[in-house]
């Protein structure tokens, strides 16, 4: 059974090391994007993962797709057309200086795509899972309509749907996000979010929580998950719990709300090499564990451990195996050399 992820893949451009944009005269390029990152995680764990998007028919796009194929992600349903591949620039933060992202994705091929570009019955044939994020419908009204078309088809075909809310203030307003996502969420079986997503998109706020001060209230997040679940009749909700100490050091944990019960993971104090893609690696780990028959507690432990490891890896993709995640789950976070 295949897992289909739909969204935008972009060129990621960043200065070397911790240089600021205004300092840099040399940049490196890699590729990534919310749903593409999830597809790579699933493929790394041995799942039949497929990524669907629209990209221009040029060598830069082919380079991006080659990177996905190198991770055993199926790109046979990618549509070619339009004029440009989206870009984003990343300046890695350090200590008290936060990371910075600048988007250059306006008029990208996927944002200009039309409903007729995608035959969802064909794409979802043989699929057991469909994943998208709130970034994709934020790209354009057309992209939002395509997402809705995909979700309706998924439901007709009995395909499970997961969505990472992933609110991006640089792409749309809270008002627009709430309206559009409110139409999409009734089709979702598994919702993934963080404290900002729930508040900015649906006005659901965790009480007694100070993210910047690193203070997180378990009771507050229980109420957030339950409210989101009941609002859209979503059976499973996962919420990541990030306590920021600095740009380099975070507390990292998560909560799963499933079958009316709450499950909290252990907390990891992580030293960050690259934060981008951290939430996507959580989503990939969550989807994998949910479909492998793990206990609810082990589902959230696997997802958090997978994401903790991603924070130590450069660029978007989570280059880890199931065995490595399970080693961390079991309590071995020493970082000792493996010989």
CSV table of C-alpha atoms in Angstrom, one decimal:
chain,number,residue,atom,x,y,z
A,1,UNK,CA,0.0,0.0,0.0
A,2,UNK,CA,1.4,3.4,-0.9
A,3,UNK,CA,1.5,6.7,1.0
A,4,UNK,CA,0.8,9.8,-1.1
A,5,UNK,CA,2.1,13.2,-0.1
A,6,UNK,CA,1.0,16.3,-2.0
A,7,UNK,CA,2.6,19.7,-1.8
A,8,UNK,CA,5.5,21.9,-3.1
A,9,UNK,CA,9.1,21.0,-3.3
A,10,UNK,CA,11.4,24.0,-3.4
A,11,UNK,CA,15.1,24.8,-3.8
A,12,UNK,CA,16.5,25.6,-0.3
A,13,UNK,CA,19.4,28.2,-0.5
A,14,UNK,CA,21.4,28.9,2.6
A,15,UNK,CA,24.8,30.6,3.5
A,16,UNK,CA,27.5,28.2,4.7
A,17,UNK,CA,27.5,27.5,8.4
A,18,UNK,CA,26.0,30.3,10.6
A,19,UNK,CA,26.7,33.2,8.3
A,20,UNK,CA,24.0,35.9,8.0
A,21,UNK,CA,22.5,36.7,4.6
A,22,UNK,CA,24.3,40.1,4.7
A,23,UNK,CA,27.7,38.4,5.2
A,24,UNK,CA,27.5,35.6,2.7
A,25,UNK,CA,29.1,35.5,-0.7
A,26,UNK,CA,28.7,31.7,-1.0
A,27,UNK,CA,25.5,29.7,-0.8
A,28,UNK,CA,24.6,26.1,-1.0
A,29,UNK,CA,21.4,24.6,-2.5
A,30,UNK,CA,19.4,21.6,-1.4
A,31,UNK,CA,15.7,20.7,-1.8
A,32,UNK,CA,12.8,20.3,0.5
A,33,UNK,CA,9.2,21.1,1.5
A,34,UNK,CA,6.8,20.0,4.1
A,35,UNK,CA,5.2,17.1,2.3
A,36,UNK,CA,8.3,16.0,0.4
A,37,UNK,CA,10.1,15.8,3.7
A,38,UNK,CA,7.4,13.5,5.1
A,39,UNK,CA,7.6,11.3,2.0
A,40,UNK,CA,11.4,10.9,2.4
A,41,UNK,CA,10.9,9.9,6.1
A,42,UNK,CA,8.3,7.3,5.1
A,43,UNK,CA,10.6,5.9,2.4
A,44,UNK,CA,13.5,5.8,4.8
A,45,UNK,CA,11.3,3.6,7.1
A,46,UNK,CA,10.6,1.2,4.2
A,47,UNK,CA,7.2,2.5,3.2
A,48,UNK,CA,6.0,2.8,-0.4
A,49,UNK,CA,6.0,6.6,-0.5
A,50,UNK,CA,4.9,8.8,-3.4
A,51,UNK,CA,5.2,12.6,-3.8
A,52,UNK,CA,2.9,14.6,-6.0
A,53,UNK,CA,3.4,18.1,-7.2
A,54,UNK,CA,3.7,20.3,-10.3
A,55,UNK,CA,7.1,21.7,-11.3
A,56,UNK,CA,8.5,23.4,-14.4
A,57,UNK,CA,10.1,21.2,-17.0
A,58,UNK,CA,13.7,22.1,-16.5
A,59,UNK,CA,17.0,20.8,-15.1
A,60,UNK,CA,16.6,22.4,-11.7
A,61,UNK,CA,13.3,20.6,-11.1
A,62,UNK,CA,14.8,17.4,-12.4
A,63,UNK,CA,17.6,17.8,-9.8
A,64,UNK,CA,15.0,18.2,-7.1
A,65,UNK,CA,13.1,15.1,-8.2
A,66,UNK,CA,16.4,13.2,-8.5
A,67,UNK,CA,17.0,13.9,-4.8
A,68,UNK,CA,13.6,12.4,-3.9
A,69,UNK,CA,14.2,9.3,-6.2
A,70,UNK,CA,17.6,8.8,-4.5
A,71,UNK,CA,15.6,8.4,-1.2
A,72,UNK,CA,13.3,5.8,-2.9
A,73,UNK,CA,10.3,8.2,-3.2
A,74,UNK,CA,8.1,7.6,-6.2
A,75,UNK,CA,7.7,10.8,-8.3
A,76,UNK,CA,5.9,9.2,-11.3
A,77,UNK,CA,2.8,11.2,-10.7
A,78,UNK,CA,4.6,14.6,-10.7
A,79,UNK,CA,3.1,17.0,-13.3
A,80,UNK,CA,5.4,19.2,-15.4
A,81,UNK,CA,4.4,22.7,-16.4
A,82,UNK,CA,4.5,26.3,-15.4
A,83,UNK,CA,7.5,28.6,-15.2
A,84,UNK,CA,9.3,28.3,-11.9
A,85,UNK,CA,10.3,26.2,-9.0
A,86,UNK,CA,9.8,27.9,-5.6
A,87,UNK,CA,12.8,28.9,-3.6
A,88,UNK,CA,13.4,29.7,0.1
A,89,UNK,CA,16.4,31.1,1.8
A,90,UNK,CA,17.5,30.0,5.3
A,91,UNK,CA,19.7,31.8,7.7
A,92,UNK,CA,20.5,29.5,10.6
A,93,UNK,CA,20.2,31.1,14.0
A,94,UNK,CA,22.5,30.7,17.0
A,95,UNK,CA,22.2,31.3,20.7
A,96,UNK,CA,19.8,34.3,21.1
A,97,UNK,CA,19.7,35.1,17.3
A,98,UNK,CA,16.8,33.3,15.7
A,99,UNK,CA,16.8,31.5,12.4
A,100,UNK,CA,15.3,33.5,9.5
A,101,UNK,CA,13.4,32.3,6.4
A,102,UNK,CA,12.8,34.3,3.2
A,103,UNK,CA,10.3,32.9,0.7
A,104,UNK,CA,10.6,33.4,-3.1
A,105,UNK,CA,7.8,31.1,-4.2
A,106,UNK,CA,5.2,33.4,-5.8
A,107,UNK,CA,4.0,32.2,-9.2
A,108,UNK,CA,5.6,28.8,-8.7
A,109,UNK,CA,4.3,26.0,-10.8
A,110,UNK,CA,2.3,24.3,-8.0
A,111,UNK,CA,0.7,27.6,-6.9
A,112,UNK,CA,-0.5,28.2,-10.5
A,113,UNK,CA,-1.7,24.6,-11.0
A,114,UNK,CA,-5.3,23.8,-11.9
A,115,UNK,CA,-7.6,21.0,-10.8
A,116,UNK,CA,-7.4,19.3,-14.2
A,117,UNK,CA,-3.7,18.8,-13.7
A,118,UNK,CA,-4.3,15.9,-11.2
A,119,UNK,CA,-6.3,12.8,-11.7
A,120,UNK,CA,-6.8,11.9,-8.1
A,121,UNK,CA,-8.6,8.6,-8.7
A,122,UNK,CA,-5.5,7.4,-10.6
A,123,UNK,CA,-3.0,8.9,-8.2
A,124,UNK,CA,-4.7,7.4,-5.1
A,125,UNK,CA,-5.3,4.0,-6.7
A,126,UNK,CA,-3.7,1.5,-4.3
A,127,UNK,CA,-3.1,4.1,-1.6
A,128,UNK,CA,-3.8,3.7,2.1
A,129,UNK,CA,-2.8,7.2,3.2
A,130,UNK,CA,-2.8,10.8,1.9
A,131,UNK,CA,-0.8,13.6,3.6
A,132,UNK,CA,-0.8,17.3,3.1
A,133,UNK,CA,0.0,20.4,5.1
A,134,UNK,CA,-1.6,23.8,5.6
A,135,UNK,CA,1.2,25.3,3.5
A,136,UNK,CA,-0.1,23.9,0.3
A,137,UNK,CA,-3.6,25.5,0.3
A,138,UNK,CA,-2.0,28.7,1.4
A,139,UNK,CA,-0.1,29.0,-1.9
A,140,UNK,CA,-3.2,30.0,-3.9
A,141,UNK,CA,-6.9,29.7,-4.2
A,142,UNK,CA,-6.3,27.1,-7.0
A,143,UNK,CA,-4.1,25.1,-4.7
A,144,UNK,CA,-6.7,25.1,-2.0
A,145,UNK,CA,-9.3,23.8,-4.5
A,146,UNK,CA,-7.0,21.1,-5.6
A,147,UNK,CA,-6.5,20.0,-2.0
A,148,UNK,CA,-10.2,19.9,-1.5
A,149,UNK,CA,-10.6,17.8,-4.6
A,150,UNK,CA,-7.9,15.4,-3.4
A,151,UNK,CA,-9.5,15.1,0.0
A,152,UNK,CA,-13.0,14.3,-1.4
A,153,UNK,CA,-11.5,11.7,-3.6
A,154,UNK,CA,-9.5,10.2,-0.7
A,155,UNK,CA,-12.7,9.9,1.4
A,156,UNK,CA,-14.6,8.3,-1.5
A,157,UNK,CA,-11.8,5.7,-1.9
A,158,UNK,CA,-11.4,5.0,1.9
A,159,UNK,CA,-7.9,6.5,2.1
A,160,UNK,CA,-6.8,7.8,5.5
A,161,UNK,CA,-5.9,11.5,5.5
A,162,UNK,CA,-3.4,13.4,7.7
A,163,UNK,CA,-2.8,17.1,7.8
A,164,UNK,CA,-0.1,19.2,9.5
A,165,UNK,CA,-1.7,22.6,10.1
A,166,UNK,CA,1.7,24.3,9.5
A,167,UNK,CA,0.5,28.0,9.6
A,168,UNK,CA,2.8,30.4,7.8
A,169,UNK,CA,2.1,34.0,8.4
A,170,UNK,CA,4.1,35.0,5.4
A,171,UNK,CA,1.7,33.1,3.1
A,172,UNK,CA,-1.7,34.1,4.4
A,173,UNK,CA,-3.7,35.7,7.2
A,174,UNK,CA,-5.2,33.9,10.2
A,175,UNK,CA,-8.6,34.8,8.9
A,176,UNK,CA,-8.0,33.3,5.4
A,177,UNK,CA,-6.3,30.3,7.0
A,178,UNK,CA,-9.2,29.7,9.3
A,179,UNK,CA,-11.8,29.8,6.5
A,180,UNK,CA,-9.9,27.6,4.1
A,181,UNK,CA,-8.6,25.1,6.6
A,182,UNK,CA,-12.1,24.9,8.2
A,183,UNK,CA,-13.4,23.5,4.9
A,184,UNK,CA,-10.6,20.9,4.6
A,185,UNK,CA,-10.3,19.6,8.2
A,186,UNK,CA,-13.6,17.7,8.2
A,187,UNK,CA,-11.9,15.2,5.8
A,188,UNK,CA,-8.9,14.7,8.1
A,189,UNK,CA,-8.3,11.6,10.2
A,190,UNK,CA,-5.1,12.6,11.8
A,191,UNK,CA,-4.3,16.3,12.6
A,192,UNK,CA,-0.8,17.5,13.5
A,193,UNK,CA,-0.2,20.9,15.0
A,194,UNK,CA,1.8,23.0,17.4
A,195,UNK,CA,0.7,25.8,19.8
A,196,UNK,CA,0.9,28.6,17.1
A,197,UNK,CA,-1.0,26.6,14.5
A,198,UNK,CA,-4.0,26.0,16.7
A,199,UNK,CA,-4.2,29.6,17.9
A,200,UNK,CA,-3.5,31.4,14.7
A,201,UNK,CA,-5.7,29.2,12.5
A,202,UNK,CA,-8.6,28.3,14.7
A,203,UNK,CA,-8.2,30.6,17.8
A,204,UNK,CA,-7.7,27.6,20.1
A,205,UNK,CA,-5.1,28.6,22.7
A,206,UNK,CA,-3.3,26.6,25.3
A,207,UNK,CA,-3.8,28.2,28.7
A,208,UNK,CA,-0.9,28.8,31.2
A,209,UNK,CA,1.7,28.3,28.5
A,210,UNK,CA,4.7,30.5,27.7
A,211,UNK,CA,6.5,29.1,24.6
A,212,UNK,CA,9.3,31.7,24.6
A,213,UNK,CA,9.9,31.2,28.3
A,214,UNK,CA,9.9,27.4,27.9
A,215,UNK,CA,6.8,26.9,30.1
A,216,UNK,CA,4.3,24.3,28.7
A,217,UNK,CA,1.1,23.3,30.4
A,218,UNK,CA,0.0,19.7,29.8
A,219,UNK,CA,-3.5,20.5,30.9
A,220,UNK,CA,-3.7,23.4,28.4
A,221,UNK,CA,-2.6,21.2,25.5
A,222,UNK,CA,-5.1,18.5,26.5
A,223,UNK,CA,-7.9,21.0,26.0
A,224,UNK,CA,-6.4,22.2,22.7
A,225,UNK,CA,-6.3,18.7,21.3
A,226,UNK,CA,-9.8,17.8,22.5
A,227,UNK,CA,-11.3,21.0,21.2
A,228,UNK,CA,-9.7,20.5,17.8
A,229,UNK,CA,-10.8,16.9,17.7
A,230,UNK,CA,-14.4,17.8,18.6
A,231,UNK,CA,-14.6,20.8,16.3
A,232,UNK,CA,-13.9,18.8,13.2
A,233,UNK,CA,-14.6,15.2,14.3
A,234,UNK,CA,-10.9,14.2,14.0
A,235,UNK,CA,-10.2,10.9,15.8
A,236,UNK,CA,-6.4,11.5,16.3
A,237,UNK,CA,-4.6,14.7,17.1
A,238,UNK,CA,-0.9,15.1,17.8
A,239,UNK,CA,0.6,18.3,19.2
A,240,UNK,CA,4.3,19.0,19.3
A,241,UNK,CA,5.6,20.7,22.5
A,242,UNK,CA,8.6,22.9,21.9
A,243,UNK,CA,10.2,24.9,24.7
A,244,UNK,CA,12.7,27.3,23.3
A,245,UNK,CA,15.7,28.0,25.4
A,246,UNK,CA,17.7,29.5,22.6
A,247,UNK,CA,18.1,29.1,18.8
A,248,UNK,CA,20.4,26.2,19.5
A,249,UNK,CA,18.8,24.5,22.5
A,250,UNK,CA,15.2,23.4,22.8
A,251,UNK,CA,13.1,21.1,25.0
A,252,UNK,CA,11.2,18.8,22.6
A,253,UNK,CA,8.2,16.5,23.3
A,254,UNK,CA,4.7,15.9,22.1
A,255,UNK,CA,1.3,14.7,23.0
A,256,UNK,CA,-1.1,12.3,21.3
A,257,UNK,CA,-4.9,12.4,21.7
A,258,UNK,CA,-6.4,9.2,20.5
A,259,UNK,CA,-9.5,7.2,21.4
A,260,UNK,CA,-10.3,9.8,24.0
A,261,UNK,CA,-7.0,9.3,25.9
A,262,UNK,CA,-3.9,11.5,26.2
A,263,UNK,CA,-0.3,10.2,25.8
A,264,UNK,CA,2.7,12.4,26.5
A,265,UNK,CA,6.2,11.5,25.3
A,266,UNK,CA,9.4,11.8,27.2
A,267,UNK,CA,11.1,15.2,26.9
A,268,UNK,CA,14.4,15.6,25.0
A,269,UNK,CA,16.8,18.5,25.5
A,270,UNK,CA,18.0,18.9,22.0
A,271,UNK,CA,21.0,20.8,20.6
A,272,UNK,CA,20.0,21.9,17.2
A,273,UNK,CA,22.1,21.6,14.0
A,274,UNK,CA,19.2,22.4,11.7
A,275,UNK,CA,15.7,23.1,12.8
A,276,UNK,CA,14.0,23.2,9.4
A,277,UNK,CA,12.1,20.0,8.7
A,278,UNK,CA,11.8,19.1,12.4
A,279,UNK,CA,8.0,19.2,12.4
A,280,UNK,CA,7.9,17.2,9.1
A,281,UNK,CA,10.1,14.5,10.6
A,282,UNK,CA,7.7,14.3,13.5
A,283,UNK,CA,4.8,13.8,11.0
A,284,UNK,CA,6.6,11.1,9.1
A,285,UNK,CA,7.4,9.3,12.3
A,286,UNK,CA,3.9,9.6,13.5
A,287,UNK,CA,2.3,8.2,10.3
A,288,UNK,CA,4.8,5.3,10.2
A,289,UNK,CA,4.1,4.3,13.8
A,290,UNK,CA,0.3,4.6,13.5
A,291,UNK,CA,0.4,2.2,10.6
A,292,UNK,CA,2.8,-0.3,12.2
A,293,UNK,CA,0.5,-1.4,15.0
A,294,UNK,CA,2.5,0.4,17.7
A,295,UNK,CA,0.8,1.1,21.1
A,296,UNK,CA,-0.5,4.7,21.4
A,297,UNK,CA,2.4,5.5,23.8
A,298,UNK,CA,5.0,4.1,21.4
A,299,UNK,CA,3.4,6.0,18.5
A,300,UNK,CA,4.2,9.3,20.2
A,301,UNK,CA,7.6,8.1,21.5
A,302,UNK,CA,8.7,7.1,18.0
A,303,UNK,CA,7.5,10.3,16.4
A,304,UNK,CA,9.3,12.5,18.9
A,305,UNK,CA,12.5,10.4,18.9
A,306,UNK,CA,12.6,10.6,15.1
A,307,UNK,CA,12.2,14.3,15.2
A,308,UNK,CA,14.8,14.8,17.9
A,309,UNK,CA,17.3,13.0,15.6
A,310,UNK,CA,16.3,15.2,12.6
A,311,UNK,CA,17.3,18.3,14.5
A,312,UNK,CA,20.9,17.0,14.4
A,313,UNK,CA,20.9,16.7,10.5
A,314,UNK,CA,21.7,19.4,8.0
A,315,UNK,CA,19.0,20.3,5.4
A,316,UNK,CA,15.4,19.3,5.2
A,317,UNK,CA,15.4,15.5,4.9
A,318,UNK,CA,15.5,13.2,8.0
A,319,UNK,CA,18.3,10.8,7.1
A,320,UNK,CA,17.6,8.2,9.8
A,321,UNK,CA,16.5,4.5,10.0
A,322,UNK,CA,13.8,2.8,12.1
A,323,UNK,CA,16.6,1.1,14.1
A,324,UNK,CA,18.2,4.4,14.9
A,325,UNK,CA,14.9,5.9,16.1
A,326,UNK,CA,14.2,2.8,18.2
A,327,UNK,CA,17.7,3.0,19.8
A,328,UNK,CA,16.9,6.6,21.0
A,329,UNK,CA,13.4,5.5,22.1
A,330,UNK,CA,15.0,2.8,24.3
A,331,UNK,CA,16.9,5.5,26.2
A,332,UNK,CA,20.3,5.5,24.4
A,333,UNK,CA,20.8,9.2,23.8
A,334,UNK,CA,24.4,9.3,24.7
A,335,UNK,CA,25.7,10.0,21.3
A,336,UNK,CA,28.6,7.6,21.8
A,337,UNK,CA,30.5,6.6,18.6
A,338,UNK,CA,29.0,3.4,17.1
A,339,UNK,CA,31.8,1.0,16.1
